[in-house]
Amino acid sequence: MHEIEDMEQNFWDELYEIEPEHFGTGESEFAIKCSKMMRDSGINKVLEIGCGYGRDSLFFASQGFKVVAMDYSTKALDILNEKLSVDSASKKIEAIHCDICKGIPFGDGYFDAVYSFLLFPVGFSNSQIEFVFSEIHRVLRNNGLFLSCVRNDVEAISFFNKGYLYSRLAGFQVDSLINRTISVGKYQFNVIEFFAKKGGAKWERLNNRLM
């Protein structure tokens, strides 16, 4: 297992070493959409998991949010920290190296929102996804937001569909699941954007929506 984890980290470190801004520059369209939603919901503390070199975290900080930017790649975080050294938003971002499959190192209910962009499901097993989602639920405050854009390309090694997402979002009230095709840098992905709130919905209720 450790060898697989090391290979995964080495892959991303080597990718960012060769092409530091592999997925383009500037914030994603999804981040812009989520920023408005978070602002309207009175969000302050935001956790981005799988932040990469921080293009969306930097944007969130520029919008006034207090951000924890978390990634598995040390090289990606080196790039982000270099940006923070010259960016006026740096005081609002804390960059942390973390393997989220081993837990999110913050207390219960610490964050107002958790955000991810194209982190899931590539490279995660079903059991890892279940654990990470439970950790996200734990570190969110009641009524906190879980905002994520996930791949559902059927040609990918692993992919999400709406039924799978509903089955994994126990303890969340799902506001919407939206299928889209997006461009990221030189790539194009089929994705599902989902917007969920901690509390309110049980697994049985979500499952009934599929029937």
Coordinates of C-alpha atoms in Angstrom, one line a residue:
M1 CA 0.0 0.0 0.0
H2 CA 2.8 2.4 0.9
E3 CA 4.4 1.7 -2.5
I4 CA 1.2 2.7 -4.3
E5 CA 0.9 5.9 -2.2
D6 CA 4.5 6.8 -3.0
M7 CA 3.9 6.2 -6.7
E8 CA 0.8 8.5 -6.6
Q9 CA 2.7 11.3 -4.9
N10 CA 5.7 10.9 -7.2
F11 CA 3.4 11.1 -10.2
W12 CA 2.0 14.5 -9.2
D13 CA 5.4 15.8 -8.0
E14 CA 7.0 14.9 -11.4
L15 CA 4.0 16.4 -13.3
Y16 CA 4.3 19.7 -11.5
E17 CA 8.1 19.7 -11.8
I18 CA 7.8 19.4 -15.6
E19 CA 4.8 21.8 -16.0
P20 CA 4.1 23.9 -12.9
E21 CA 0.8 25.2 -14.1
H22 CA -0.4 22.1 -15.9
F23 CA -4.1 22.8 -15.5
G24 CA -3.9 26.4 -16.5
T25 CA -3.8 29.7 -14.7
G26 CA -6.4 31.7 -12.9
E27 CA -9.4 30.4 -11.0
S28 CA -11.8 27.8 -12.4
E29 CA -15.4 28.7 -13.4
F30 CA -16.6 26.3 -10.7
A31 CA -14.7 28.3 -8.1
I32 CA -16.3 31.5 -9.2
K33 CA -19.7 29.9 -8.9
C34 CA -18.9 28.5 -5.4
S35 CA -17.5 31.8 -4.2
K36 CA -20.8 33.5 -4.8
M37 CA -22.7 30.7 -3.1
M38 CA -20.3 30.8 -0.1
R39 CA -20.5 34.6 0.2
D40 CA -24.3 34.4 0.1
S41 CA -24.2 31.7 2.9
G42 CA -22.0 33.7 5.2
I43 CA -19.0 31.4 4.9
N44 CA -15.7 32.4 6.4
K45 CA -13.3 29.4 6.8
V46 CA -12.9 27.2 3.7
L47 CA -10.9 24.0 3.3
E48 CA -9.8 23.1 -0.2
I49 CA -8.7 19.5 -0.5
G50 CA -6.5 18.6 -3.5
C51 CA -5.6 22.3 -4.0
G52 CA -2.7 21.6 -6.4
Y53 CA -0.8 24.7 -7.0
G54 CA -3.6 26.8 -5.5
R55 CA -5.3 28.6 -8.3
D56 CA -8.7 28.3 -6.7
S57 CA -7.4 28.8 -3.1
L58 CA -5.7 32.0 -4.2
F59 CA -9.0 33.2 -5.7
F60 CA -11.0 32.4 -2.6
A61 CA -8.5 34.3 -0.5
S62 CA -8.8 37.3 -2.8
Q63 CA -12.5 37.2 -2.2
G64 CA -12.0 37.5 1.6
F65 CA -12.3 33.9 2.7
K66 CA -9.9 32.4 5.2
V67 CA -8.5 29.3 3.3
V68 CA -6.7 26.1 4.3
A69 CA -5.2 24.7 1.1
M70 CA -4.4 21.0 1.3
D71 CA -2.6 18.7 -1.1
Y72 CA -0.7 15.4 -1.3
S73 CA 2.0 16.8 -3.7
T74 CA 4.9 18.6 -2.0
K75 CA 5.9 20.1 -5.4
A76 CA 2.4 21.6 -5.9
L77 CA 2.6 23.1 -2.5
D78 CA 6.1 24.5 -3.2
I79 CA 4.6 26.3 -6.2
L80 CA 1.7 27.6 -4.1
N81 CA 4.1 28.8 -1.3
E82 CA 6.2 30.6 -3.9
K83 CA 3.0 32.4 -5.1
L84 CA 2.1 33.2 -1.5
S85 CA 5.5 34.9 -0.9
V86 CA 4.5 37.6 -3.4
D87 CA 0.7 37.6 -3.1
S88 CA -1.2 40.0 -1.0
A89 CA -3.7 37.3 -0.1
S90 CA -1.1 35.1 1.5
K91 CA -2.2 36.0 5.1
K92 CA -5.5 34.4 4.4
I93 CA -4.1 31.0 3.2
E94 CA -2.5 28.2 5.1
A95 CA -0.9 25.6 2.9
I96 CA -0.7 22.1 4.3
H97 CA 0.8 18.8 3.0
C98 CA -1.7 16.1 3.8
D99 CA -2.8 12.6 2.8
I100 CA -6.5 13.0 3.3
C101 CA -6.9 9.2 3.1
K102 CA -5.3 9.1 6.6
G103 CA -7.6 11.8 8.0
I104 CA -8.1 15.6 7.9
P105 CA -6.0 17.1 10.8
F106 CA -8.6 19.5 12.1
G107 CA -11.3 19.3 14.9
D108 CA -14.9 18.6 14.5
G109 CA -17.0 21.4 12.9
Y110 CA -13.9 23.5 12.2
F111 CA -14.8 24.6 8.7
D112 CA -17.7 26.5 7.2
A113 CA -17.1 24.9 3.7
V114 CA -15.1 22.2 2.1
Y115 CA -14.3 22.6 -1.6
S116 CA -12.7 20.3 -4.2
F117 CA -12.2 20.5 -7.9
L118 CA -11.5 17.4 -10.0
L119 CA -9.9 15.6 -7.0
F120 CA -12.4 12.7 -7.0
P121 CA -12.5 9.9 -7.9
V122 CA -9.2 9.3 -9.7
G123 CA -6.8 7.4 -7.6
F124 CA -9.2 6.6 -4.7
S125 CA -10.7 3.3 -3.8
N126 CA -14.4 3.0 -2.7
S127 CA -13.3 2.6 0.9
Q128 CA -11.0 5.6 0.7
I129 CA -13.8 7.8 -0.8
E130 CA -16.2 6.6 2.0
F131 CA -13.6 7.5 4.6
V132 CA -12.7 10.9 3.1
F133 CA -16.4 11.9 2.8
S134 CA -16.9 11.0 6.4
E135 CA -13.9 13.1 7.4
I136 CA -15.3 16.0 5.3
H137 CA -18.7 15.6 7.2
R138 CA -16.8 15.6 10.5
V139 CA -14.8 18.8 10.0
L140 CA -17.8 20.7 8.7
R141 CA -19.9 22.7 11.1
N142 CA -23.7 22.1 11.0
N143 CA -25.1 23.5 7.8
G144 CA -21.6 23.8 6.4
L145 CA -21.2 23.4 2.6
F146 CA -19.5 20.6 0.7
L147 CA -18.9 21.9 -2.8
S148 CA -17.2 19.6 -5.3
C149 CA -16.7 19.1 -9.1
V150 CA -16.0 15.4 -9.8
R151 CA -15.1 13.5 -13.0
N152 CA -17.6 11.1 -14.5
D153 CA -15.8 10.3 -17.7
V154 CA -16.7 6.7 -18.5
E155 CA -13.3 6.2 -20.2
A156 CA -11.5 7.1 -17.0
I157 CA -10.1 4.4 -14.8
S158 CA -12.7 5.3 -12.2
F159 CA -15.6 7.7 -12.4
F160 CA -18.6 8.9 -10.5
N161 CA -22.3 8.9 -11.5
K162 CA -25.2 10.5 -9.7
G163 CA -26.4 7.3 -8.1
Y164 CA -23.0 6.6 -6.6
L165 CA -22.7 10.2 -5.3
Y166 CA -26.1 10.0 -3.6
S167 CA -25.1 6.7 -1.9
R168 CA -22.0 8.3 -0.5
L169 CA -23.5 11.6 0.7
A170 CA -25.0 10.3 3.9
G171 CA -25.6 13.1 6.4
F172 CA -25.7 15.7 3.7
Q173 CA -28.7 17.5 2.2
V174 CA -28.0 17.5 -1.6
D175 CA -29.1 20.8 -3.2
S176 CA -28.2 19.8 -6.8
L177 CA -26.1 17.5 -9.0
I178 CA -25.3 19.0 -12.4
N179 CA -23.7 17.2 -15.3
R180 CA -21.4 19.3 -17.5
T181 CA -18.5 19.2 -19.9
I182 CA -15.7 21.6 -18.9
S183 CA -12.4 22.7 -20.2
V184 CA -9.4 22.8 -17.9
G185 CA -6.1 23.9 -19.4
K186 CA -5.6 21.7 -22.5
Y187 CA -8.1 19.1 -21.2
Q188 CA -11.8 18.5 -21.5
F189 CA -13.7 16.5 -18.8
N190 CA -17.2 15.3 -18.3
V191 CA -18.1 16.2 -14.7
I192 CA -20.7 16.3 -12.0
E193 CA -20.9 19.5 -10.0
F194 CA -22.6 19.0 -6.6
F195 CA -23.6 21.3 -3.8
A196 CA -24.5 19.8 -0.5
K197 CA -25.1 21.0 3.1
K198 CA -24.2 19.1 6.3
G199 CA -27.3 17.8 8.1
G200 CA -30.9 17.3 7.3
A201 CA -30.8 14.4 4.9
K202 CA -30.3 10.7 5.8
W203 CA -29.0 8.0 3.4
E204 CA -32.5 6.4 3.1
R205 CA -34.0 9.7 1.9
L206 CA -31.3 10.3 -0.6
N207 CA -31.5 6.8 -1.9
N208 CA -35.3 7.1 -2.4
R209 CA -34.6 9.9 -4.9
L210 CA -33.1 7.4 -7.3
M211 CA -36.3 5.2 -7.4

